[in-house]
PDB file of C-alpha atoms in Angstrom:
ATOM      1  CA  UNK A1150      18.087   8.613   5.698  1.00  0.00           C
ATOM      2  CA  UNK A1151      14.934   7.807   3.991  1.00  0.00           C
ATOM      3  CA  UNK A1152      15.054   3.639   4.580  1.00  0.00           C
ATOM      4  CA  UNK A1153      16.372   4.479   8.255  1.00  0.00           C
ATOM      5  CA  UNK A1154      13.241   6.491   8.758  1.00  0.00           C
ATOM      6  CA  UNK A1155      10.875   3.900   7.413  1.00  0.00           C
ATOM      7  CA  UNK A1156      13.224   1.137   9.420  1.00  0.00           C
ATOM      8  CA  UNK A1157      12.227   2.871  12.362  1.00  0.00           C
ATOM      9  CA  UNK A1158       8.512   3.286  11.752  1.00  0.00           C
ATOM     10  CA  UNK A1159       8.320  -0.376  10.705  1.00  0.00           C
ATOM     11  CA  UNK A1160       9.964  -1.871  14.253  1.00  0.00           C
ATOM     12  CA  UNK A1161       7.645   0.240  16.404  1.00  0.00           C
ATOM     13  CA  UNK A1162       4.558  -0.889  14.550  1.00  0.00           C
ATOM     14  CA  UNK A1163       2.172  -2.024  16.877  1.00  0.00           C
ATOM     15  CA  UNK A1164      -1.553  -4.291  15.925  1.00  0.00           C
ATOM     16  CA  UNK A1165      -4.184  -4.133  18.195  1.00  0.00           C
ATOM     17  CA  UNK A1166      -6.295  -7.225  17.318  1.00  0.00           C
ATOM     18  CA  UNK A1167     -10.007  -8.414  18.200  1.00  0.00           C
ATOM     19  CA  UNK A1168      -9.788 -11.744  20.337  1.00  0.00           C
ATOM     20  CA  UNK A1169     -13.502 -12.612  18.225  1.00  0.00           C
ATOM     21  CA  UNK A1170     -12.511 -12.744  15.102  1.00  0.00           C
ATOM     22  CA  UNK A1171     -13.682 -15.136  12.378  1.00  0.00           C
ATOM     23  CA  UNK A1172     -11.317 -15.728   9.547  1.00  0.00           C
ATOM     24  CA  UNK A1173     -13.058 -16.215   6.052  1.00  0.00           C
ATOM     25  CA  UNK A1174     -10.045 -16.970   4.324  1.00  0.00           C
ATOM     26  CA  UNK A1175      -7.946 -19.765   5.952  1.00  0.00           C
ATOM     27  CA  UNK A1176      -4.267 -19.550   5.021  1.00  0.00           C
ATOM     28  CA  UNK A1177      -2.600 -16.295   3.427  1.00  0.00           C
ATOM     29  CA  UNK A1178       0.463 -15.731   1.115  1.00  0.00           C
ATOM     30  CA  UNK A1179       2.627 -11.935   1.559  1.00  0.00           C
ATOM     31  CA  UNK A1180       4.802 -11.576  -1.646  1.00  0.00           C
ATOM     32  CA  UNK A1181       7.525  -9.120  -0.749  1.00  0.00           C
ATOM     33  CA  UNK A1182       8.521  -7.455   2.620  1.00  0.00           C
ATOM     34  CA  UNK A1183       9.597  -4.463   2.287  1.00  0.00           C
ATOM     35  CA  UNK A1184       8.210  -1.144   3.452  1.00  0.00           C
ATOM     36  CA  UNK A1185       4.403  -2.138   3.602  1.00  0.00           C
ATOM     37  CA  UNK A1186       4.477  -5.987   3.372  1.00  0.00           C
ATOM     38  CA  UNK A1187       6.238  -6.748   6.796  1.00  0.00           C
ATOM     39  CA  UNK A1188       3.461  -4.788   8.571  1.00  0.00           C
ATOM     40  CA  UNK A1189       0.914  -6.442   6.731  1.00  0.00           C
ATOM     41  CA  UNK A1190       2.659 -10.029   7.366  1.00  0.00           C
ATOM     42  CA  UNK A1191       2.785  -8.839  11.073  1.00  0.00           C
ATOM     43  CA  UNK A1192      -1.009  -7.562  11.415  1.00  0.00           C
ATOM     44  CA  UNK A1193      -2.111 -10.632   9.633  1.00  0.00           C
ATOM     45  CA  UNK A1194      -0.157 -12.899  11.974  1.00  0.00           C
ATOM     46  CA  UNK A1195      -1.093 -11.044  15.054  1.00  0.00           C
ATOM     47  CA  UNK A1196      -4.763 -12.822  13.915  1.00  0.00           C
ATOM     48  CA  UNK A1197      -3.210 -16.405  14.567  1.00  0.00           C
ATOM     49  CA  UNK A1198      -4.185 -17.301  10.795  1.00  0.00           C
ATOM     50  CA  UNK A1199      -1.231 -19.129   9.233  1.00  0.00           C
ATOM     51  CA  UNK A1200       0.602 -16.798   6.801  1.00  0.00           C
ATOM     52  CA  UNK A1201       3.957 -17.108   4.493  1.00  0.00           C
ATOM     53  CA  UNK A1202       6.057 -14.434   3.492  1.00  0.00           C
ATOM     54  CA  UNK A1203       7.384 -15.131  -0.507  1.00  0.00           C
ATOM     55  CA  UNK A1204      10.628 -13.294  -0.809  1.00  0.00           C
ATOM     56  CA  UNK A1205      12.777 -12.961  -3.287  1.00  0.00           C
ATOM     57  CA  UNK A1206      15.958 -12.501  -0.985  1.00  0.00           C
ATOM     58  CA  UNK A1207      17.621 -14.980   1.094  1.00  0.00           C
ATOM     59  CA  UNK A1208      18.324 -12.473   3.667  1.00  0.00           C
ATOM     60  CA  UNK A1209      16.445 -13.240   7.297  1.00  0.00           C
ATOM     61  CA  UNK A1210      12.971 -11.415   7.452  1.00  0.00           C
ATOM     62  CA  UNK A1211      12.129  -9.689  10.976  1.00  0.00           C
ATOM     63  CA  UNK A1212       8.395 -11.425  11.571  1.00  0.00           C
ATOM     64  CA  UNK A1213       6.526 -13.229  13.866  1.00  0.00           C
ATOM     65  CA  UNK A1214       7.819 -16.672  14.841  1.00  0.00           C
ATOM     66  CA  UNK A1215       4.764 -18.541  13.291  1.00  0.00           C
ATOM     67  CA  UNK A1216       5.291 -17.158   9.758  1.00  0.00           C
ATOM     68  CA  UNK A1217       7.402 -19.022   7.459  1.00  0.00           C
ATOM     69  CA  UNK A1218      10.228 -17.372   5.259  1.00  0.00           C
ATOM     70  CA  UNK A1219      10.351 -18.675   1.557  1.00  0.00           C
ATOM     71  CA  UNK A1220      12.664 -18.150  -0.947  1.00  0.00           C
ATOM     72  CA  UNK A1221      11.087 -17.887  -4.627  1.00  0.00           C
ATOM     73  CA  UNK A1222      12.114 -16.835  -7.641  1.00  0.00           C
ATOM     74  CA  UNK A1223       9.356 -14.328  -9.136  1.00  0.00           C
ATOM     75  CA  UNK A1224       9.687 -15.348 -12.628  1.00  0.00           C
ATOM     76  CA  UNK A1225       9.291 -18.856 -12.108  1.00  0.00           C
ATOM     77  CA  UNK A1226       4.953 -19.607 -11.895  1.00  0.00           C
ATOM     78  CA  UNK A1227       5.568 -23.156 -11.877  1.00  0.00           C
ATOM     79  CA  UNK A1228       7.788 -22.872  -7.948  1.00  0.00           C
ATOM     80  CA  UNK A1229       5.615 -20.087  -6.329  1.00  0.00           C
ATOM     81  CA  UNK A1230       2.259 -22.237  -7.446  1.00  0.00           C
ATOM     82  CA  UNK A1231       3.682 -25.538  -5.919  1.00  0.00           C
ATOM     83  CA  UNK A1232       4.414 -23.438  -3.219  1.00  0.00           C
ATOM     84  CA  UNK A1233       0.770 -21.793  -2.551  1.00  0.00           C
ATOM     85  CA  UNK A1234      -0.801 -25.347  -2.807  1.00  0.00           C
ATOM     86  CA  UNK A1235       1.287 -26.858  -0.361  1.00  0.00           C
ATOM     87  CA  UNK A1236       0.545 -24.335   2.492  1.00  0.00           C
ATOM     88  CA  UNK A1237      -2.960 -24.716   0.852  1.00  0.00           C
ATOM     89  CA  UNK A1238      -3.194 -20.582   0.536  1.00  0.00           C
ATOM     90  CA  UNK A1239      -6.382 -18.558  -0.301  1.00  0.00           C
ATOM     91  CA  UNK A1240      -5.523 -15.408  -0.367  1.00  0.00           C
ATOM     92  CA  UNK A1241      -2.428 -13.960  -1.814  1.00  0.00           C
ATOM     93  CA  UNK A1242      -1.537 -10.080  -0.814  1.00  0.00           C
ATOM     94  CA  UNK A1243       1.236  -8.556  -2.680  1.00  0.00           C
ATOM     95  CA  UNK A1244       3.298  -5.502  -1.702  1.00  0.00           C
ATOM     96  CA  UNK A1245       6.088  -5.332  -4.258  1.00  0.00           C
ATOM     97  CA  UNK A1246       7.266  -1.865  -4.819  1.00  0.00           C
ATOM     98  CA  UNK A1247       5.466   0.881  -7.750  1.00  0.00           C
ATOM     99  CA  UNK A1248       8.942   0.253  -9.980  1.00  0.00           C
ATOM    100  CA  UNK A1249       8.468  -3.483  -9.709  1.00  0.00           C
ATOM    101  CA  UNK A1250       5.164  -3.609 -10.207  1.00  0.00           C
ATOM    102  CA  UNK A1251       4.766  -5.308 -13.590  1.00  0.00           C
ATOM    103  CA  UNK A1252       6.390  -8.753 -12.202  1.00  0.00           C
ATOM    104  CA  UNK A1253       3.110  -9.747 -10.325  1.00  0.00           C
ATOM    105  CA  UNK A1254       2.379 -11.095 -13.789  1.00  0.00           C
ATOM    106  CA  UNK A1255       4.033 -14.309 -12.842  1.00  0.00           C
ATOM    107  CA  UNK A1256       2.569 -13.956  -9.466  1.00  0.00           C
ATOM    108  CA  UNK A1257      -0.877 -13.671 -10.680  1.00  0.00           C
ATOM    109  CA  UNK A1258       0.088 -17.027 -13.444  1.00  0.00           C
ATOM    110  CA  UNK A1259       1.009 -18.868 -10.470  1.00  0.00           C
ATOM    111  CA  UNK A1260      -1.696 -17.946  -8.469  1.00  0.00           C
ATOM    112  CA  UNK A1261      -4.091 -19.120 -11.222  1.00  0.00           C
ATOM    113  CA  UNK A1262      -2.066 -22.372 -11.233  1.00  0.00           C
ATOM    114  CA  UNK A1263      -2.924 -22.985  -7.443  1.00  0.00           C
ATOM    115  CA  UNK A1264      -6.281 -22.383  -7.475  1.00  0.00           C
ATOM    116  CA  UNK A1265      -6.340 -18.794  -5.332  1.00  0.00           C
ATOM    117  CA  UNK A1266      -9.499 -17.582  -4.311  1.00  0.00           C
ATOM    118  CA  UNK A1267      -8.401 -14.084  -3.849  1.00  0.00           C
ATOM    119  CA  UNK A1268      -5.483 -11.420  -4.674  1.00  0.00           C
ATOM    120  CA  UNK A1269      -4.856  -8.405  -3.548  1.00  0.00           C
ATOM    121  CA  UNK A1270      -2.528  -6.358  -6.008  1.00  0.00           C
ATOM    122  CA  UNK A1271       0.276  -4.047  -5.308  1.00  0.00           C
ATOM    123  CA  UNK A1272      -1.862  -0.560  -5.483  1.00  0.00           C
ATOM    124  CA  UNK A1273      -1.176   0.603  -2.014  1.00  0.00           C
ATOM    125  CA  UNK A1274      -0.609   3.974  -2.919  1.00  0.00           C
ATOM    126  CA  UNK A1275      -2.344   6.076  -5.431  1.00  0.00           C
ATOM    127  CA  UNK A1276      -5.166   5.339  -7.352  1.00  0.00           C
ATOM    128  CA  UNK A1277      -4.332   3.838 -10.763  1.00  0.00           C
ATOM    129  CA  UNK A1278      -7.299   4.164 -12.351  1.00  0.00           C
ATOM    130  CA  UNK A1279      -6.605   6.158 -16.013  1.00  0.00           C
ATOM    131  CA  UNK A1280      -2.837   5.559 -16.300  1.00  0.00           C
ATOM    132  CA  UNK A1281      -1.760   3.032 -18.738  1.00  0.00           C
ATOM    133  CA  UNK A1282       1.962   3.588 -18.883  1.00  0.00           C
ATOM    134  CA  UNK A1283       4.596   3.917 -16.321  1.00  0.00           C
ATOM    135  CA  UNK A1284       4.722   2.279 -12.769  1.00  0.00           C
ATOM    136  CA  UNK A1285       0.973   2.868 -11.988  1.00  0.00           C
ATOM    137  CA  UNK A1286       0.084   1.924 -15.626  1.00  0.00           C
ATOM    138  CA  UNK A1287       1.617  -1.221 -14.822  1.00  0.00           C
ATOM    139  CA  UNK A1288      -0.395  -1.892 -11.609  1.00  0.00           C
ATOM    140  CA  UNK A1289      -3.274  -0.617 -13.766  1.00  0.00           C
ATOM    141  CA  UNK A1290      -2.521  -3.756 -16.145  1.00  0.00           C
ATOM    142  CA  UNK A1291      -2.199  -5.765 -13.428  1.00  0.00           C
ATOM    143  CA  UNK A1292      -5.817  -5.691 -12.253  1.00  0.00           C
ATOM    144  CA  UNK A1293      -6.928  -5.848 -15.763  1.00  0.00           C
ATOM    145  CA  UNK A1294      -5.211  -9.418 -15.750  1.00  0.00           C
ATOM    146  CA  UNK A1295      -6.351 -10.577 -12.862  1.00  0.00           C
ATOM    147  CA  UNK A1296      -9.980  -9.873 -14.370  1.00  0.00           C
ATOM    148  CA  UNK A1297      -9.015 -11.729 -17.890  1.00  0.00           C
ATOM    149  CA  UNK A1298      -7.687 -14.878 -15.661  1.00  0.00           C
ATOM    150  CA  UNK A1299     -10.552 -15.146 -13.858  1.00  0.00           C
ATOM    151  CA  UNK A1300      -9.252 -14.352 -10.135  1.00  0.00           C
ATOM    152  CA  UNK A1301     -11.513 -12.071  -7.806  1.00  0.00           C
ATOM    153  CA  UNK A1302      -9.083  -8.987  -6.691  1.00  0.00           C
ATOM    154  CA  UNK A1303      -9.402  -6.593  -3.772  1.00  0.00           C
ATOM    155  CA  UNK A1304      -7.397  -3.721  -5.018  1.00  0.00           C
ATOM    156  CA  UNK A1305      -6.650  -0.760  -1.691  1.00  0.00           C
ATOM    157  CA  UNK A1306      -5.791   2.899  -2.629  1.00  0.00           C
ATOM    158  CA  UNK A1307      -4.103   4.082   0.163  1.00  0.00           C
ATOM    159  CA  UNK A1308      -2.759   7.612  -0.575  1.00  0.00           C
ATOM    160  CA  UNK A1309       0.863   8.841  -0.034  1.00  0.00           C
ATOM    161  CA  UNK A1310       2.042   7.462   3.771  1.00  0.00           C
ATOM    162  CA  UNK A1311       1.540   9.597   6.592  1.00  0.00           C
ATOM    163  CA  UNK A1312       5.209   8.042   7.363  1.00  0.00           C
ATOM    164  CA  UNK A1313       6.885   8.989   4.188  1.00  0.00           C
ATOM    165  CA  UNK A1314       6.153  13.438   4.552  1.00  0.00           C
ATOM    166  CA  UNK A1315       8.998  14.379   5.585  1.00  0.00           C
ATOM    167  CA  UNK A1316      11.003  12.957   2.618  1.00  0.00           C
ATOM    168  CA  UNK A1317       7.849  13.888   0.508  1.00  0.00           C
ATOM    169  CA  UNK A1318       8.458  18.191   1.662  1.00  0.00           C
ATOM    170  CA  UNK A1319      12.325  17.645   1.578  1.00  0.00           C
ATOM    171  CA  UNK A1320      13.453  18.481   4.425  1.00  0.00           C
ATOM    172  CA  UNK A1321      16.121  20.953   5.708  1.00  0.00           C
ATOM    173  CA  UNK A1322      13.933  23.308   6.818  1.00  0.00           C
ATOM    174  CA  UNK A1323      12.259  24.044   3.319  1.00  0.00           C
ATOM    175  CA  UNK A1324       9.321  22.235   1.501  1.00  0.00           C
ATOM    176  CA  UNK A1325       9.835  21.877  -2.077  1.00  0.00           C
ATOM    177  CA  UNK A1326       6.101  22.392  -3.947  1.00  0.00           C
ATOM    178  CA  UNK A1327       5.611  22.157  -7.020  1.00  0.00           C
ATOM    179  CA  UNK A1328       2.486  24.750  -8.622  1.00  0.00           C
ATOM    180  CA  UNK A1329       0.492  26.075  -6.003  1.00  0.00           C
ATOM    181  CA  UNK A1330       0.171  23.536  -3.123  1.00  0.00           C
ATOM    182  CA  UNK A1331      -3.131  23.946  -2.374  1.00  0.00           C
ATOM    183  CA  UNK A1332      -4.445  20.986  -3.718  1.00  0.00           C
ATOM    184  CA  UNK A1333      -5.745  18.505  -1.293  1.00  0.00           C
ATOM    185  CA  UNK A1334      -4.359  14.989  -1.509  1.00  0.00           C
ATOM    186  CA  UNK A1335      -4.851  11.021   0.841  1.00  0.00           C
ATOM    187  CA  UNK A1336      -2.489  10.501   3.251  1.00  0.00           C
ATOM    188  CA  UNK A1337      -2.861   7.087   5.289  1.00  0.00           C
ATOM    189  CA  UNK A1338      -0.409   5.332   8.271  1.00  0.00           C
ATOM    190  CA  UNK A1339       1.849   2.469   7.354  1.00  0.00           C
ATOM    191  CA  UNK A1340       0.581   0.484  10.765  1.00  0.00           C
ATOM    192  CA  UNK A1341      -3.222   1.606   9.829  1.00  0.00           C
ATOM    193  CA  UNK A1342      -3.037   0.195   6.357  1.00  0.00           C
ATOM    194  CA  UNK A1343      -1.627  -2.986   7.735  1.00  0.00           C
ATOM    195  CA  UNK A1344      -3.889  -3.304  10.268  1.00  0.00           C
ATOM    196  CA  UNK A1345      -6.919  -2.507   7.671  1.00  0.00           C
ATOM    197  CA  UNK A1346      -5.922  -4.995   5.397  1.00  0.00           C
ATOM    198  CA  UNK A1347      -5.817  -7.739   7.800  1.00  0.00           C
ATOM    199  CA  UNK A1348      -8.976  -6.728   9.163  1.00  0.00           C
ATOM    200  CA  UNK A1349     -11.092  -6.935   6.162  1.00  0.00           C
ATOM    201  CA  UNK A1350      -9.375  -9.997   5.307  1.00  0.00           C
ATOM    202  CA  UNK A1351     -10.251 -11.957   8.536  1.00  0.00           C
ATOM    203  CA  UNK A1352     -13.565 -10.743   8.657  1.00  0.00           C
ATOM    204  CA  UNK A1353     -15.427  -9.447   5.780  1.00  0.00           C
ATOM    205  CA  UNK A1354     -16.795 -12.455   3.591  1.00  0.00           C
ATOM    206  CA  UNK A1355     -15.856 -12.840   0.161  1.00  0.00           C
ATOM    207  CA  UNK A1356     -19.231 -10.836  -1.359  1.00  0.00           C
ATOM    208  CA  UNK A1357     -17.946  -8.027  -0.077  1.00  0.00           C
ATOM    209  CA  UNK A1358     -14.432  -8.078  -1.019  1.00  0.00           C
ATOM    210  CA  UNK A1359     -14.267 -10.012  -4.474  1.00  0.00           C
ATOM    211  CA  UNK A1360     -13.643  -7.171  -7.230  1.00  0.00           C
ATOM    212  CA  UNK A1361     -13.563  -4.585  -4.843  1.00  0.00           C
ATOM    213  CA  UNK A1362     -11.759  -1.104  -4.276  1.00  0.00           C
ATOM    214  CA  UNK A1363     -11.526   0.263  -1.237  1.00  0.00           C
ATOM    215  CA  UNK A1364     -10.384   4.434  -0.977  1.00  0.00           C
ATOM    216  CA  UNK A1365      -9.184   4.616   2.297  1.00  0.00           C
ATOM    217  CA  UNK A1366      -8.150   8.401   3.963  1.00  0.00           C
ATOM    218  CA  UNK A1367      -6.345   8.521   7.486  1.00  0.00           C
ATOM    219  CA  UNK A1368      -6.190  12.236   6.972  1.00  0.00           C
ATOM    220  CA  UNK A1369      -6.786  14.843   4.133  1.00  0.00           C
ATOM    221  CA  UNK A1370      -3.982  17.358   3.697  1.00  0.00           C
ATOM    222  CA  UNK A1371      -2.054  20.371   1.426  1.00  0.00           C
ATOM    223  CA  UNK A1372       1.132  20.076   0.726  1.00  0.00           C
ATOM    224  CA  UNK A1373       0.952  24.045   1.981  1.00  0.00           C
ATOM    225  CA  UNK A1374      -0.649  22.469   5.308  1.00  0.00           C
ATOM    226  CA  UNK A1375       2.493  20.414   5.515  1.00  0.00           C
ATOM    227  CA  UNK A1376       4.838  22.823   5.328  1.00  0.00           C
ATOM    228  CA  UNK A1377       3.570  24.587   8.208  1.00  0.00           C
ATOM    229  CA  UNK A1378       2.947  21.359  10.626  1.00  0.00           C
ATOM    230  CA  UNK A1379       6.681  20.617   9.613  1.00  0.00           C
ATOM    231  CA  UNK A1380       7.444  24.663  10.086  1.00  0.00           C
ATOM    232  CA  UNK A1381       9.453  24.112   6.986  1.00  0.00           C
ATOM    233  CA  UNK A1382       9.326  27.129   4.721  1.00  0.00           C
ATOM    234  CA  UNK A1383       7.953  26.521   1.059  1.00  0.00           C
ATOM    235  CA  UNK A1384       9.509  26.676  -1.781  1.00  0.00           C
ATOM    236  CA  UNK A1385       7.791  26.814  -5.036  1.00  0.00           C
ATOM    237  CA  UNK A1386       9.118  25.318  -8.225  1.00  0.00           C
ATOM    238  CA  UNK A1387       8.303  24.090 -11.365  1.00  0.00           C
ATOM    239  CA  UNK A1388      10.543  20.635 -10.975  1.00  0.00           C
ATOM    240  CA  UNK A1389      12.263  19.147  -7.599  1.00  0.00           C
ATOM    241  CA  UNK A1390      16.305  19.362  -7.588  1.00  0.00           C
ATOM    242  CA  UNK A1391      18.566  17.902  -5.688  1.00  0.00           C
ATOM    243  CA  UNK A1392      16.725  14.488  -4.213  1.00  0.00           C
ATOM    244  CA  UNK A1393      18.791  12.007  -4.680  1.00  0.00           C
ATOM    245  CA  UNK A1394      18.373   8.779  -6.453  1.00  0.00           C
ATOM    246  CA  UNK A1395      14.464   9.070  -6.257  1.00  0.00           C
ATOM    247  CA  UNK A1396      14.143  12.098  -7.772  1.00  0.00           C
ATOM    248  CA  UNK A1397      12.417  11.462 -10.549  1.00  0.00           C
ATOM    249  CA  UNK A1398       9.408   9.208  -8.511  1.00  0.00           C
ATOM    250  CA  UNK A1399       9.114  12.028  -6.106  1.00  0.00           C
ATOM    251  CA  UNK A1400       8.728  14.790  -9.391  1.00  0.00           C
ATOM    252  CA  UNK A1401       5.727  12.262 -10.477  1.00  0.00           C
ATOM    253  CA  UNK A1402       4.269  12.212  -6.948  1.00  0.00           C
ATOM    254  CA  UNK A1403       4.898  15.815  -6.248  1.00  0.00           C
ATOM    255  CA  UNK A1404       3.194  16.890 -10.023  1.00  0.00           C
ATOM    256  CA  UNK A1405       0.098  14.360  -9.303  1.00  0.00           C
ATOM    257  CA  UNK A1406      -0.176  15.838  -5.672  1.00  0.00           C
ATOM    258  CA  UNK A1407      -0.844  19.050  -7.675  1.00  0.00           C
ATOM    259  CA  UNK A1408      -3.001  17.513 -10.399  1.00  0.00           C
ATOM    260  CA  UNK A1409      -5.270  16.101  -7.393  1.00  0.00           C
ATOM    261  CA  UNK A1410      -4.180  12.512  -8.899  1.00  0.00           C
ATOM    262  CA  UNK A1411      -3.370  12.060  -5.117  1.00  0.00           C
ATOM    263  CA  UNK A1412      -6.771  12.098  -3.711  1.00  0.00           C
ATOM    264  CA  UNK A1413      -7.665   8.143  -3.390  1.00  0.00           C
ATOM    265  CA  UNK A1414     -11.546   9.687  -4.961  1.00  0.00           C
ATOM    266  CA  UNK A1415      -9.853  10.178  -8.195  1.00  0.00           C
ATOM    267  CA  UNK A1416     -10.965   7.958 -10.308  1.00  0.00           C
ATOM    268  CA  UNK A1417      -9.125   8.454 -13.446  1.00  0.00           C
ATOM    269  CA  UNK A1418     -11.219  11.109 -14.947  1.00  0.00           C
ATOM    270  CA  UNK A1419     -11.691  13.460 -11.357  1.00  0.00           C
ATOM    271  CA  UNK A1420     -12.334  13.715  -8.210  1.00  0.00           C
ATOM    272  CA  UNK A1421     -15.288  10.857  -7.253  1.00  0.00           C
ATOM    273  CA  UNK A1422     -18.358  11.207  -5.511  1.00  0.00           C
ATOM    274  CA  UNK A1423     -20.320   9.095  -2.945  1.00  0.00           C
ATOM    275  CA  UNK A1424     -19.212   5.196  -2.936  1.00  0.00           C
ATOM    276  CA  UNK A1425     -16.451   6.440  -4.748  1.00  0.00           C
ATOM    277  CA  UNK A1426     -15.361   9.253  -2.716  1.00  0.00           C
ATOM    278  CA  UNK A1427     -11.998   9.743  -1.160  1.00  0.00           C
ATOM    279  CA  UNK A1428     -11.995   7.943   2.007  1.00  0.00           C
ATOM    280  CA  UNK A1429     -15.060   5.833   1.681  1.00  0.00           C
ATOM    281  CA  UNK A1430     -12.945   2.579   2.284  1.00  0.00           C
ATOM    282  CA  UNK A1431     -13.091   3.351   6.265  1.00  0.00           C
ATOM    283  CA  UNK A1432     -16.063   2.476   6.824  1.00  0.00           C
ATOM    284  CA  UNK A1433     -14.899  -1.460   6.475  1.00  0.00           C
ATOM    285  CA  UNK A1434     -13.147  -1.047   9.550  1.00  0.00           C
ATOM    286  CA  UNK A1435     -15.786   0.805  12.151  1.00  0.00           C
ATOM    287  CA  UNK A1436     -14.577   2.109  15.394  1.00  0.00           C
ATOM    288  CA  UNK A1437     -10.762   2.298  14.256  1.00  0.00           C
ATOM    289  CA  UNK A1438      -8.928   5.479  14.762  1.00  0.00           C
ATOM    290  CA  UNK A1439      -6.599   6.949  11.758  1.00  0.00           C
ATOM    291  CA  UNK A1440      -3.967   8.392  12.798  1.00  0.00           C
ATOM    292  CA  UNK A1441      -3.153  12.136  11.694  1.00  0.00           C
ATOM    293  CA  UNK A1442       0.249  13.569  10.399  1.00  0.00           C
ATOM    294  CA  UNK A1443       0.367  15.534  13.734  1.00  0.00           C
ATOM    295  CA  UNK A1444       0.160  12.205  15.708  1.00  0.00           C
ATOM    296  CA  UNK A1445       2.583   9.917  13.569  1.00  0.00           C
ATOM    297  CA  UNK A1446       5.253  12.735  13.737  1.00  0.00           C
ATOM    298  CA  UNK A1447       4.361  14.055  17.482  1.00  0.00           C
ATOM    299  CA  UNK A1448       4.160  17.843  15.805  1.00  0.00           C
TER     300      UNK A1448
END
């Protein structure tokens, strides 16, 4: 159920894309395409800049017809580099997933090999400021690398996606929550993050995105406030049961949620303030709507 749902949000993504644009990075690399990196790969080709997808898998990727497929292997620096300097790439954007986070260490080695002039880690989610074990301690690492090595990052907190709630409350008519629910936490749109990331990409010169972090915010909700959008009675707990083979991920998202480690503002210590806030990162893409829960799910 839960990669049918995000099958279905992916295919009926849609990028609407300025005809003005000036591109200040030439040629772009997408390392994984999975639930966020085919949108990406589609928003950035929808631009009509030339863009690869690195995949680990063989199998045939559903993208636009002037983006090349390539076949890697992630733990081999040596391959993916020859491969960024023959498309002569600037920018590499990857999307592997929170439990594979810690291989973009090869990524980033290769990367450094072909001369990159920008990355943009795997953080689109919560904020990893503060952790330094577990899957966001490893994406945590991650930008601390990219620093030691010398590459300018753009790093994109993103909150939980708007897309992903239902399999966030648990459906069935109940909401699983754990503590109070009361705590307000980031939610952002699959296509909006897409969209956003090719937009300051194409646009925004490299002062303004080199060691950057944007906190974006499509919408600010409670997991209480859920529940009642989704008319799905809560049900409080101390631990989630019964959820499957991510059960564990969704106890850690569920427990931050609570924590208000879900609020792109947090900044490791507590909830940020002014350039920092929760949010903040919209302003790099003026005039764009964000799309709410209510709209993504038609409630």
């Amino acid at each position: 159920m839960f990669r049918f749902l995000l099958s279905l949000y992916i295919q009926t993504i849609q990028f609407s894309v300025p005809s003005d644009r000036m591109s200040t990075y030439k040629s772009f690399a997408l390392v994984g395409g999975g639930t966020i990196g085919l949108p990406i790969v589609n928003a950035l080709a929808a631009t009509k800049v030339p863009v690869i997808l690195l995949s680990r898998s063989s199998e045939a990727k559903a993208v636009p017809s002037n983006v090349q497929v390539i076949k890697v292997d992630y733990d081999n620096a040596d391959a993916i580099a020859k491969v960024l300097k023959e498309h002569n790439v600037d920018v590499v954007v990857s999307t592997l997933t929170t439990m594979a986070a810690a291989a973009q260490k090869t990524v980033v080695d290769a990367s450094k090999l072909a001369g990159i002039k920008l990355f943009v880690p795997s953080e689109f989610g919560l904020p990893t400021e503060g952790y330094t074990e577990g899957p966001l301690g490893d994406k945590a690492h991650i930008a601390k690398y990219l620093t030691s090595v010398g590459i300018p990052s753009t790093r994109i907190f993103t909150g939980s996606f708007v897309q992903l709630i239902p399999w966030l409350l648990g459906g069935n008519g109940k909401a699983q929550i754990i503590g109070k629910g009361d705590t307000p936490f980031s939610t952002t749109s699959i296509p909006d993050i897409a969209g956003f990331v090719a937009h300051i990409l194409t646009t925004l010169p490299p002062s303004e995105l080199e060691n950057r972090i944007f906190r974006l915010e499509g919408e600010r909700v409670t997991m209480n406030g859920l529940a009642a959008q989704f008319k799905a009675t809560p049900e409080y707990v101390d631990k989630l049961t019964d959820r499957g083979e991510h059960e564990g991920f969704l106890n850690f998202l569920v427990s931050a949620i609570e924590d208000g480690k879900a609020s792109t503002g947090w900044n490791g210590v507590k909830e940020g303030t002014g350039a920092d806030a929760a949010g903040t990162g919209n302003a790099a893409w003026p005039g764009h709507h964000w799309q709410t829960v209510k709209e993504v799910h038609n409630l």
